[in-house]
Short mmCIF file of C-alpha atoms in Angstrom, two decimals:
data_model
loop_
_atom_site.label_atom_id
_atom_site.label_comp_id
_atom_site.label_asym_id
_atom_site.label_seq_id
_atom_site.Cartn_x
_atom_site.Cartn_y
_atom_site.Cartn_z
CA MET A 1 181.85 28.12 243.56
CA SER A 2 179.92 26.65 241.15
CA ALA A 3 179.41 28.17 237.70
CA ARG A 4 176.21 30.16 237.41
CA LEU A 5 174.66 29.10 234.57
CA LEU A 6 173.51 31.89 231.51
CA SER A 7 170.38 32.09 232.86
CA ASP A 8 171.04 32.10 236.57
CA PRO A 9 171.05 36.03 237.87
CA LEU A 10 174.44 38.11 238.45
CA PRO A 11 175.82 37.83 241.76
CA LEU A 12 174.98 41.76 242.33
CA ARG A 13 174.14 42.98 246.12
CA PRO A 14 171.08 44.54 247.32
CA ALA A 15 172.05 47.35 249.71
CA ALA A 16 170.35 45.68 251.89
CA ALA A 17 173.58 43.52 252.11
CA LEU A 18 175.63 45.83 253.71
CA PRO A 19 175.05 45.95 257.63
CA ALA A 20 175.04 50.20 257.56
CA TYR A 21 172.81 50.27 254.94
CA ARG A 22 170.62 52.99 254.75
CA ALA A 23 167.34 53.27 254.28
CA ASP A 24 166.65 56.00 251.49
CA ALA A 25 169.13 52.96 249.76
CA GLY A 26 166.15 51.86 249.22
CA ASN A 27 165.96 48.60 246.66
CA ALA A 28 169.23 49.88 244.98
CA TYR A 29 171.65 47.18 244.29
CA LEU A 30 175.37 47.78 244.68
CA PRO A 31 176.54 49.00 241.37
CA TRP A 32 179.04 47.49 239.22
CA VAL A 33 181.13 49.57 236.85
CA TYR A 34 183.12 48.74 233.52
CA GLY A 35 185.21 51.68 231.57
CA ARG A 36 184.02 55.19 232.14
CA ALA A 37 180.73 55.40 233.44
CA THR A 38 178.94 58.64 235.23
CA LEU A 39 176.48 57.27 238.15
CA THR A 40 174.55 58.31 241.29
CA PRO A 41 176.19 56.55 243.75
CA VAL A 42 174.38 54.63 247.37
CA PRO A 43 174.08 56.53 249.87
CA LEU A 44 176.04 54.61 253.16
CA SER A 45 176.44 56.91 256.03
CA ALA A 46 173.91 58.31 258.09
CA ASP A 47 175.52 62.20 257.54
CA SER A 48 175.51 61.71 253.67
CA LEU A 49 179.45 62.31 253.71
CA GLU A 50 180.01 58.30 252.46
CA TRP A 51 178.65 56.98 248.86
CA LEU A 52 179.76 53.31 247.16
CA VAL A 53 180.37 54.31 243.92
CA ALA A 54 180.92 50.33 243.16
CA ASP A 55 181.00 47.03 244.68
CA HIS A 56 184.15 46.18 243.52
CA PRO A 57 187.83 48.10 243.52
CA ILE A 58 187.89 50.74 240.86
CA VAL A 59 190.57 52.33 238.83
CA ALA A 60 190.00 55.61 239.67
CA VAL A 61 187.13 58.38 240.33
CA GLU A 62 187.68 61.23 237.64
CA ARG A 63 184.80 63.81 238.52
CA VAL A 64 181.97 64.41 241.40
CA ALA A 65 179.11 66.89 240.79
CA VAL A 66 176.72 68.26 244.11
CA GLY A 67 173.73 69.86 242.12
CA SER A 68 175.14 70.67 238.79
CA ALA A 69 178.66 72.01 240.19
CA ALA A 70 182.05 69.77 240.27
CA THR A 71 183.90 69.52 243.47
CA ASP A 72 186.81 68.73 244.60
CA GLY A 73 185.94 68.32 248.24
CA TRP A 74 186.02 64.28 247.67
CA GLN A 75 188.13 61.46 248.71
CA LEU A 76 187.74 57.52 247.57
CA THR A 77 188.34 54.79 249.71
CA GLN A 78 188.85 51.45 248.67
CA ARG A 79 187.98 48.59 251.42
CA LEU A 80 186.42 45.83 252.78
CA ASP A 81 183.15 46.41 254.16
CA GLU A 82 181.67 44.33 257.04
CA THR A 83 181.18 41.56 255.05
CA GLY A 84 184.46 41.28 254.05
CA ALA A 85 183.65 42.47 250.09
CA ALA A 86 185.83 44.78 248.67
CA ILE A 87 183.73 48.10 247.83
CA SER A 88 184.66 51.43 246.46
CA VAL A 89 183.71 54.38 248.45
CA LEU A 90 183.64 58.38 248.26
CA ARG A 91 183.84 60.27 251.01
CA LEU A 92 182.70 63.70 251.09
CA THR A 93 184.05 66.94 252.65
CA GLN A 94 180.19 68.61 252.85
CA ALA A 95 177.17 66.43 252.43
CA PRO A 96 174.85 67.35 249.90
CA GLN A 97 172.06 69.62 250.65
CA SER A 98 168.28 68.35 250.34
CA GLY A 99 167.35 67.69 246.93
CA GLN A 100 170.93 67.91 245.75
CA ALA A 101 172.17 64.90 243.31
CA LEU A 102 175.29 63.70 243.43
CA ALA A 103 176.66 62.50 240.36
CA VAL A 104 180.23 60.50 240.45
CA THR A 105 182.16 59.55 237.01
CA VAL A 106 183.83 56.80 237.52
CA LEU A 107 186.58 54.26 235.75
CA GLY A 108 185.69 51.12 236.68
CA ARG A 109 186.89 47.94 237.66
CA ARG A 110 190.33 47.02 237.35
CA HIS A 111 192.12 43.52 235.46
CA PRO A 112 192.85 41.67 238.53
CA GLU A 113 196.36 40.82 237.74
CA THR A 114 197.09 44.24 235.09
CA GLY A 115 195.12 46.52 237.28
CA ALA A 116 193.95 48.11 233.85
CA ALA A 117 190.47 49.28 233.73
CA LEU A 118 188.37 46.71 231.87
CA GLU A 119 186.62 48.70 229.42
CA HIS A 120 187.24 46.80 226.05
CA PRO A 121 183.78 44.36 225.60
CA ALA A 122 185.93 41.18 225.34
CA ASP A 123 187.49 41.95 229.23
CA ILE A 124 183.98 42.96 230.16
CA ALA A 125 182.27 40.12 229.10
CA ALA A 126 185.05 37.76 229.93
CA ASP A 127 185.04 39.31 233.61
CA LEU A 128 181.32 38.81 233.65
CA LEU A 129 181.72 34.93 233.01
CA ARG A 130 184.91 34.95 235.56
CA GLN A 131 182.09 36.81 238.62
CA CYS A 132 180.25 34.00 237.74
CA GLY A 133 182.54 31.42 238.41
CA TRP A 134 183.49 30.87 234.88
CA SER A 135 187.08 29.18 233.95
CA VAL A 136 187.87 31.63 230.59
CA SER A 137 191.09 30.95 228.89
CA ALA A 138 192.82 34.36 227.98
CA ASP A 139 191.74 34.70 223.88
CA ALA A 140 187.99 33.98 224.89
CA PHE A 141 186.14 36.76 223.06
CA GLN A 142 189.40 37.43 220.75
CA GLY A 143 187.24 37.70 217.80
CA LEU A 144 185.65 41.02 219.68
CA ARG A 145 189.53 42.50 219.88
CA ASP A 146 190.13 41.79 216.34
CA GLY A 147 186.53 43.07 215.17
CA TYR A 148 186.67 46.45 217.22
CA PRO A 149 190.20 47.12 218.46
CA ALA A 150 189.98 50.48 219.59
CA LEU A 151 186.29 50.35 220.55
CA THR A 152 185.88 51.07 224.72
CA LEU A 153 183.02 51.05 226.76
CA GLY A 154 181.50 52.72 230.04
CA LEU A 155 178.18 50.96 231.75
CA VAL A 156 176.97 50.17 235.20
CA ILE A 157 175.17 47.32 235.95
CA ASP A 158 172.90 47.86 238.86
CA SER A 159 169.76 45.90 238.19
CA PRO A 160 168.64 42.54 238.15
CA GLN A 161 169.57 40.46 235.43
CA THR A 162 170.79 36.79 233.94
CA LEU A 163 174.35 36.62 232.75
CA ARG A 164 172.83 35.84 229.51
CA GLU A 165 171.12 39.11 229.78
CA ALA A 166 174.14 40.66 230.80
CA LEU A 167 176.60 39.47 228.36
CA ALA A 168 174.10 40.19 225.37
CA SER A 169 173.45 43.73 226.61
CA ILE A 170 177.21 44.39 225.75
CA ILE A 171 178.09 42.38 222.67
CA GLU A 172 174.77 42.34 220.45
CA PRO A 173 174.27 46.22 220.32
CA LEU A 174 177.98 45.99 218.96
CA GLY A 175 176.39 44.21 215.40
CA ALA A 176 178.13 41.37 216.88
CA VAL A 177 177.27 37.60 218.03
CA TRP A 178 178.30 35.21 220.30
CA ARG A 179 178.35 32.11 222.36
CA ALA A 180 178.71 31.05 225.78
CA ASP A 181 180.56 27.52 225.20
CA PRO A 182 183.56 27.66 224.23
CA PRO A 183 182.72 31.59 225.19
CA SER A 184 183.25 33.73 221.77
CA ALA A 185 181.98 36.52 219.80
CA HIS A 186 183.16 37.91 216.95
CA ARG A 187 181.27 40.73 214.46
CA ALA A 188 178.23 39.49 212.92
CA MET A 189 179.21 38.64 209.34
CA PRO A 190 180.39 35.49 207.32
CA SER A 191 184.02 34.94 207.49
CA ALA A 192 186.10 31.68 205.22
CA ALA A 193 183.10 29.13 204.82
CA ARG A 194 184.55 25.77 206.91
CA VAL A 195 181.89 23.77 204.52
CA VAL A 196 179.89 24.12 201.24
CA LEU A 197 176.07 23.47 201.53
CA ASP A 198 175.04 22.39 197.87
CA LEU A 199 173.20 18.91 196.63
CA ALA A 200 175.70 16.50 198.46
CA THR A 201 175.63 18.22 201.27
CA ALA A 202 172.24 19.56 202.16
CA ASP A 203 169.34 17.09 202.42
CA GLU A 204 166.43 19.92 202.80
CA ILE A 205 166.92 23.10 202.21
CA SER A 206 164.94 26.49 202.22
CA ALA A 207 165.46 29.94 202.53
CA ARG A 208 163.00 32.78 203.22
CA SER A 209 162.82 36.60 203.81
CA ASP A 210 160.88 38.91 204.57
CA ALA A 211 159.96 43.17 204.88
CA SER A 212 159.85 42.73 208.84
CA HIS A 213 163.27 43.40 209.55
CA LEU A 214 163.93 46.22 207.27
CA ALA A 215 165.29 49.69 208.31
CA THR A 216 166.42 52.08 206.43
CA VAL A 217 166.82 55.52 208.94
CA ALA A 218 168.54 54.52 212.20
CA HIS A 219 168.43 56.89 215.58
CA VAL A 220 171.49 56.06 217.44
CA ARG A 221 171.49 56.90 221.22
CA TYR A 222 174.82 56.69 222.76
CA ALA A 223 176.43 57.54 225.95
CA HIS A 224 173.90 56.57 228.54
CA ASP A 225 174.65 58.80 231.70
CA TRP A 226 173.36 56.21 234.50
CA ALA A 227 173.20 59.75 236.71
CA ALA A 228 170.71 61.20 234.76
CA GLY A 229 168.92 58.47 233.47
CA ALA A 230 169.41 59.64 229.52
CA ALA A 231 171.68 59.08 226.49
CA ARG A 232 174.46 62.12 226.43
CA GLY A 233 174.78 61.58 222.48
CA ALA A 234 172.74 60.90 219.28
CA LEU A 235 173.03 60.25 215.80
CA THR A 236 170.72 59.85 212.69
CA LEU A 237 171.67 57.55 210.21
CA GLU A 238 170.30 56.92 207.04
CA ALA A 239 170.67 54.83 203.70
CA PRO A 240 169.49 56.88 201.31
CA ASP A 241 169.66 53.92 197.82
CA ALA A 242 167.53 51.86 200.71
CA ILE A 243 165.55 54.93 201.25
CA ALA A 244 164.99 55.11 197.89
CA GLN A 245 163.89 51.39 197.42
CA TYR A 246 161.91 50.49 200.67
CA GLY A 247 161.04 53.94 201.78
CA ARG A 248 161.94 55.30 204.92
CA ILE A 249 161.54 53.44 207.57
CA GLU A 250 162.77 54.32 210.96
CA ILE A 251 163.92 52.96 214.01
CA THR A 252 166.41 53.25 217.20
CA LEU A 253 169.17 51.60 217.75
CA ASP A 254 170.52 51.94 221.68
CA LEU A 255 174.18 51.73 222.38
CA PRO A 256 173.95 52.95 225.65
CA ALA A 257 177.65 51.62 226.91
CA VAL A 258 179.61 52.98 223.61
CA ARG A 259 181.09 56.72 224.89
CA THR A 260 182.31 58.23 221.49
CA ALA A 261 180.54 59.68 218.72
CA ARG A 262 183.03 57.88 216.33
CA ASP A 263 182.48 54.33 218.14
CA ALA A 264 178.59 55.32 218.18
CA LEU A 265 179.30 55.89 213.96
CA ALA A 266 181.11 52.64 213.22
CA CYS A 267 178.85 50.45 215.32
CA GLY A 268 175.58 52.13 214.08
CA THR A 269 176.63 52.29 209.90
CA ALA A 270 177.54 48.47 210.69
CA ARG A 271 173.85 47.99 211.93
CA LEU A 272 172.14 50.11 209.67
CA GLN A 273 174.34 48.40 206.64
CA ASP A 274 172.80 45.21 207.75
CA LEU A 275 169.19 46.22 208.36
CA ALA A 276 169.21 48.57 205.21
CA ARG A 277 169.11 45.33 202.99
CA PRO A 278 167.06 42.31 202.60
CA ARG A 279 168.74 38.90 204.45
CA TRP A 280 168.15 35.80 203.71
CA SER A 281 167.34 33.06 206.70
CA CYS A 282 168.24 29.66 205.55
CA ASP A 283 166.80 26.49 207.25
CA ALA A 284 169.25 23.04 206.06
CA THR A 285 169.87 19.76 207.28
CA VAL A 286 173.04 18.40 207.25
CA PRO A 287 174.71 15.19 208.26
CA ALA A 288 176.34 15.75 212.02
CA ARG A 289 180.04 14.85 210.73
CA LEU A 290 180.05 18.42 209.84
CA ALA A 291 180.06 19.18 213.13
CA LEU A 292 178.86 23.18 212.68
CA LEU A 293 179.11 25.59 215.59
CA PRO A 294 176.73 28.75 215.49
CA GLY A 295 179.22 31.32 214.81
CA ASP A 296 180.59 29.45 211.99
CA THR A 297 180.48 30.50 208.19
CA VAL A 298 179.21 27.90 205.59
CA ALA A 299 179.24 28.70 201.90
CA LEU A 300 175.70 27.85 199.91
CA ALA A 301 176.20 26.64 197.00
CA HIS A 302 172.68 24.68 196.10
CA PRO A 303 170.24 25.30 193.60
CA ARG A 304 167.13 26.09 195.03
CA VAL A 305 168.53 29.19 197.37
CA PRO A 306 170.49 31.78 196.63
CA SER A 307 174.33 31.36 196.56
CA GLY A 308 177.06 33.41 199.07
CA ALA A 309 179.00 33.01 202.35
CA ALA A 310 176.14 32.65 205.72
CA LEU A 311 176.49 32.93 209.15
CA VAL A 312 175.47 30.00 211.18
CA MET A 313 172.93 31.12 213.61
CA SER A 314 171.67 27.88 215.39
CA THR A 315 172.07 24.22 215.14
CA ALA A 316 170.19 21.45 216.36
CA HIS A 317 171.64 17.80 216.70
CA ASP A 318 169.23 14.85 215.78
CA ARG A 319 170.74 11.87 217.54
CA SER A 320 168.14 9.26 216.24
CA ARG A 321 168.99 10.87 211.78
CA ASP A 322 172.42 12.00 213.17
CA SER A 323 171.86 15.00 211.17
CA LEU A 324 171.98 18.95 212.03
CA GLN A 325 169.48 20.94 211.66
CA LEU A 326 171.40 24.83 210.41
CA THR A 327 169.69 28.09 210.37
CA VAL A 328 171.63 30.10 208.91
CA VAL A 329 171.56 34.03 207.20
CA MET A 330 173.10 35.78 204.72
CA PRO A 331 172.76 39.34 203.58
CA ALA A 332 171.07 39.81 199.74
CA GLY A 333 172.70 42.29 197.60
CA PRO A 334 176.06 45.19 198.08
CA ALA A 335 176.34 46.90 201.55
CA PRO A 336 174.49 50.14 201.27
CA ARG A 337 175.89 53.46 201.61
CA ILE A 338 174.99 54.68 204.60
CA GLU A 339 175.30 58.76 205.49
CA MET A 340 175.15 60.42 209.04
CA THR A 341 172.44 63.22 208.35
CA GLN A 342 172.09 64.53 212.32
CA ARG A 343 174.49 64.50 215.52
CA SER A 344 173.49 65.79 218.36
CA THR A 345 174.91 65.64 222.11
CA ALA A 346 174.15 67.07 225.53
CA VAL A 347 176.57 69.16 227.15
CA ASP A 348 177.10 70.33 230.59
CA ALA A 349 178.96 73.26 231.53
CA THR A 350 180.34 72.13 234.66
CA THR A 351 182.92 69.79 232.71
CA ALA A 352 185.47 72.36 231.41
CA GLN A 353 187.00 69.91 228.91
CA ASN A 354 183.60 70.11 227.05
CA GLY A 355 184.33 73.82 225.65
CA VAL A 356 181.87 75.30 227.99
CA THR A 357 182.14 78.44 230.01
CA PHE A 358 180.13 81.03 231.83
CA ARG A 359 180.96 84.16 233.14
CA ASP A 360 178.92 87.35 234.01
CA GLY A 361 176.37 86.54 231.35
CA ILE A 362 178.19 85.43 228.14
CA ALA A 363 178.32 81.75 227.78
CA THR A 364 181.56 80.67 225.27
CA PHE A 365 181.14 77.87 222.90
CA THR A 366 184.29 76.24 221.78
CA VAL A 367 183.16 73.73 218.65
CA THR A 368 185.36 70.50 218.01
CA ASP A 369 185.44 67.83 215.57
CA ASP A 370 185.95 64.40 216.74
CA THR A 371 189.37 64.44 216.73
CA GLY A 372 189.47 67.72 218.88
CA ALA A 373 190.59 69.87 216.00
CA PRO A 374 188.65 73.99 216.65
CA LEU A 375 185.71 74.50 213.98
CA ALA A 376 186.03 77.66 212.42
CA GLY A 377 183.51 79.13 210.35
CA ALA A 378 180.42 76.99 211.42
CA THR A 379 177.65 78.52 212.15
CA VAL A 380 175.93 78.49 215.53
CA THR A 381 171.92 79.09 216.27
CA LEU A 382 171.17 79.62 220.20
CA ASP A 383 167.96 78.06 220.83
CA GLY A 384 167.06 78.80 216.96
CA GLN A 385 166.82 82.93 217.74
CA ASP A 386 170.46 83.92 217.66
CA THR A 387 173.13 83.14 214.80
CA ARG A 388 176.86 83.54 214.69
CA GLU A 389 179.88 81.93 213.04
CA THR A 390 183.10 80.29 215.50
CA ASP A 391 186.28 82.25 215.12
CA ARG A 392 189.72 81.05 214.45
CA SER A 393 189.40 78.85 217.51
CA GLY A 394 186.08 77.73 217.23
CA GLN A 395 184.88 79.78 219.82
CA VAL A 396 181.54 81.36 219.30
CA GLN A 397 180.05 83.65 222.32
CA PHE A 398 176.60 84.64 222.82
CA ARG A 399 174.78 86.30 225.88
CA THR A 400 172.18 84.12 227.21
CA THR A 401 170.98 83.24 231.27
CA ARG A 402 172.05 80.36 232.96
CA GLY A 403 170.01 77.65 232.07
CA ALA A 404 169.14 75.08 229.25
CA HIS A 405 169.97 75.80 225.72
CA THR A 406 170.47 74.15 222.25
CA LEU A 407 172.71 75.12 220.35
CA SER A 408 172.33 74.04 216.33
CA VAL A 409 175.92 73.72 214.61
CA TYR A 410 176.28 73.85 210.59
CA ALA A 411 179.80 73.32 209.18
CA ALA A 412 180.90 72.54 205.63
CA GLY A 413 181.44 68.74 205.43
CA TYR A 414 180.01 67.85 208.49
CA ALA A 415 176.13 66.59 209.56
CA PRO A 416 174.14 69.34 211.06
CA PHE A 417 175.27 69.18 214.89
CA THR A 418 172.67 69.89 218.12
CA LEU A 419 174.29 70.70 221.59
CA ASP A 420 171.91 70.04 224.53
CA VAL A 421 173.69 72.38 226.91
CA VAL A 422 173.15 73.17 230.11
CA VAL A 423 175.21 76.38 231.57
CA MET B 1 147.03 30.79 183.42
CA MET B 2 147.46 33.13 186.56
CA THR B 3 150.72 35.37 186.69
CA LEU B 4 152.35 37.19 189.10
CA ARG B 5 154.16 40.87 187.71
CA ILE B 6 156.88 42.13 189.83
CA ASN B 7 157.16 46.04 189.56
CA THR B 8 161.06 45.83 189.79
CA THR B 9 163.53 46.99 187.63
CA PRO B 10 163.19 45.67 184.63
CA PRO B 11 159.51 44.10 185.40
CA LEU B 12 159.48 40.58 186.51
CA GLU B 13 156.25 38.12 184.65
CA LEU B 14 156.12 35.10 186.74
CA ALA B 15 154.04 31.95 185.79
CA VAL B 16 151.78 31.24 189.29
CA LEU B 17 151.45 27.24 190.22
CA ASP B 18 148.71 28.66 192.80
CA ALA B 19 147.29 31.43 195.29
CA GLY B 20 146.16 31.08 198.16
CA PRO B 21 143.17 32.55 200.05
CA GLN B 22 142.89 36.30 199.60
CA ARG B 23 142.38 36.88 203.37
CA ALA B 24 140.82 39.91 204.63
CA ALA B 25 139.50 40.57 208.46
CA LEU B 26 138.31 43.77 210.02
CA ASN B 27 140.32 45.75 212.65
CA GLY B 28 143.65 45.89 210.73
CA GLU B 29 144.87 43.06 209.17
CA VAL B 30 146.17 44.02 205.90
CA PRO B 31 144.29 41.93 202.53
CA ASN B 32 146.68 39.57 201.62
CA ILE B 33 147.48 36.21 200.05
CA SER B 34 150.41 34.14 199.11
CA VAL B 35 151.33 33.59 195.52
CA THR B 36 152.89 29.80 194.74
CA LEU B 37 155.36 29.73 191.93
CA ASP B 38 157.29 26.69 190.58
CA ASN B 39 161.27 26.21 191.47
CA ALA B 40 161.99 22.44 190.68
CA ARG B 41 164.74 23.67 188.80
CA GLY B 42 166.04 27.04 190.73
CA ASP B 43 165.21 29.32 188.28
CA VAL B 44 162.80 31.53 190.65
CA THR B 45 166.05 31.44 193.28
CA GLU B 46 168.07 32.90 190.32
CA LEU B 47 165.73 35.89 189.83
CA LEU B 48 164.69 36.40 193.05
CA ALA B 49 168.12 36.38 194.91
CA VAL B 50 167.82 39.90 195.76
CA PRO B 51 164.28 39.28 196.94
CA PRO B 52 161.92 42.21 195.84
CA LEU B 53 161.26 43.34 199.49
CA ARG B 54 158.22 46.02 199.40
CA ALA B 55 157.75 45.52 195.45
CA ARG B 56 154.84 46.62 193.90
CA ALA B 57 153.40 42.91 192.22
CA GLU B 58 150.08 42.16 190.71
CA LEU B 59 148.25 38.77 190.64
CA ARG B 60 146.67 38.50 186.92
CA GLU B 61 144.53 36.58 185.32
CA GLY B 62 142.64 36.87 182.05
CA GLY B 63 144.40 40.39 181.26
CA ALA B 64 142.07 41.25 185.16
CA THR B 65 144.29 42.23 188.10
CA LEU B 66 143.01 39.84 191.33
CA PHE B 67 145.17 41.12 194.09
CA ALA B 68 147.29 44.21 194.02
CA GLY B 69 150.32 44.79 197.00
CA THR B 70 153.65 44.76 197.88
CA VAL B 71 155.75 41.83 198.12
CA GLN B 72 156.45 41.32 202.00
CA SER B 73 158.05 37.71 202.55
CA VAL B 74 159.94 35.38 200.15
CA SER B 75 160.65 31.77 200.83
CA LEU B 76 162.45 29.73 198.56
CA ALA B 77 162.41 25.88 198.40
CA GLU B 78 161.33 23.18 195.80
CA VAL B 79 158.16 25.93 195.20
CA ALA B 80 158.46 29.96 195.55
CA THR B 81 156.18 31.43 197.70
CA LEU B 82 155.36 34.69 197.70
CA GLY B 83 153.37 37.17 200.41
CA LEU B 84 152.02 39.77 199.45
CA GLU B 85 150.14 42.52 201.20
CA ALA B 86 148.02 45.37 199.84
#
């Protein structure tokens, strides 16, 4: 197989590629799943007992919900379809009733040799290239492993997109930069300089900064639920000193594949630190022998432009002049202080580990911090009306009805926290 | 002689080489002007190493204000060009 180009579409298969596909699968594409993600599977059998959860082998199905209720009546089989492709199929013991949604939480694609889940961005990016026929070395995207050692992602790819778009959607929201040939990526910040751009090396040089990219408040959405079609978590981050200087400029940062508040906070903070201060973009012409590549770092030491370490964003080789035209970027001033001012998440009572139970008209909520430790003495308000405090176990109870509710949580030392809860 | 006063802390007062046309239009284009400063020796680069984006600025001549706005862009080369918007 010849390798696909970055501008070629991913080789996703339409549901119509399965000889036995059901007409109500419509124009769906058979999903690729990486890491832990919740999705609506593609119906396979006419009796609604068999559903395709991924167009490849997966590590596991972790949870199946019919309507809003979790069920144990299912079995995962991994088999070849009529075309010889490996697929993962969920077989239910009882078909969902008409109008009942099916949501499946999956731990997705496996490493072909180790069998481990591919959930680090470096592993996912490398696998996407392999699926497109690229030969990828083991240390490809090592910069992502170094920059985000503990990060795990969860995502579903189920719509047509190019290889470039898929790689960008995984790497760029993290605040990282990448190039395809050779495959590499790292945090979007300068590192050790390879070359000094000064009067001796830079023929023409200029710098530009404008206010259009500035933002001082970021609404971060993360943990996208592909079955519900919405993010399950949100944070608000603010740069107070930048707000005082530039005003309140709000943006939304979508991190759909980021699963945890901790990772969303780390990625969102890094991106807001970049957005909440001015940035110089410098154009320079240098000799081609310097052989600079996008992602390299240069030291700016030319009297016409501000000094400092800058990241090479793009290069253009002019063969007639044997020169390289560079565009490099550099933050101006120190990284601003970032504060989390709001956090919210959506919780489904059918997931026991979320700490929500409902019995005899009493909803019990367990409020924990990021480490899972109970938060005692937190003030919890249900639907803006009834306010109580959590006990030593972090638990608080309200008499209420089944349905959707909003919990507002205030605890000393934590950003105000909102939970959208279905009990 | 035209000068540009930028309301940073402390304020900056810079000699202006030239000011472009003062643009205004119907339907929302914010009145704007570009102001050119001499940067042959790089002294504006030193002053504006952290660009004073969104800082208030006034273009003045003979004690009169010709244009008041905020700094929206800064370009540095042999000359420095600041884009101001009302």
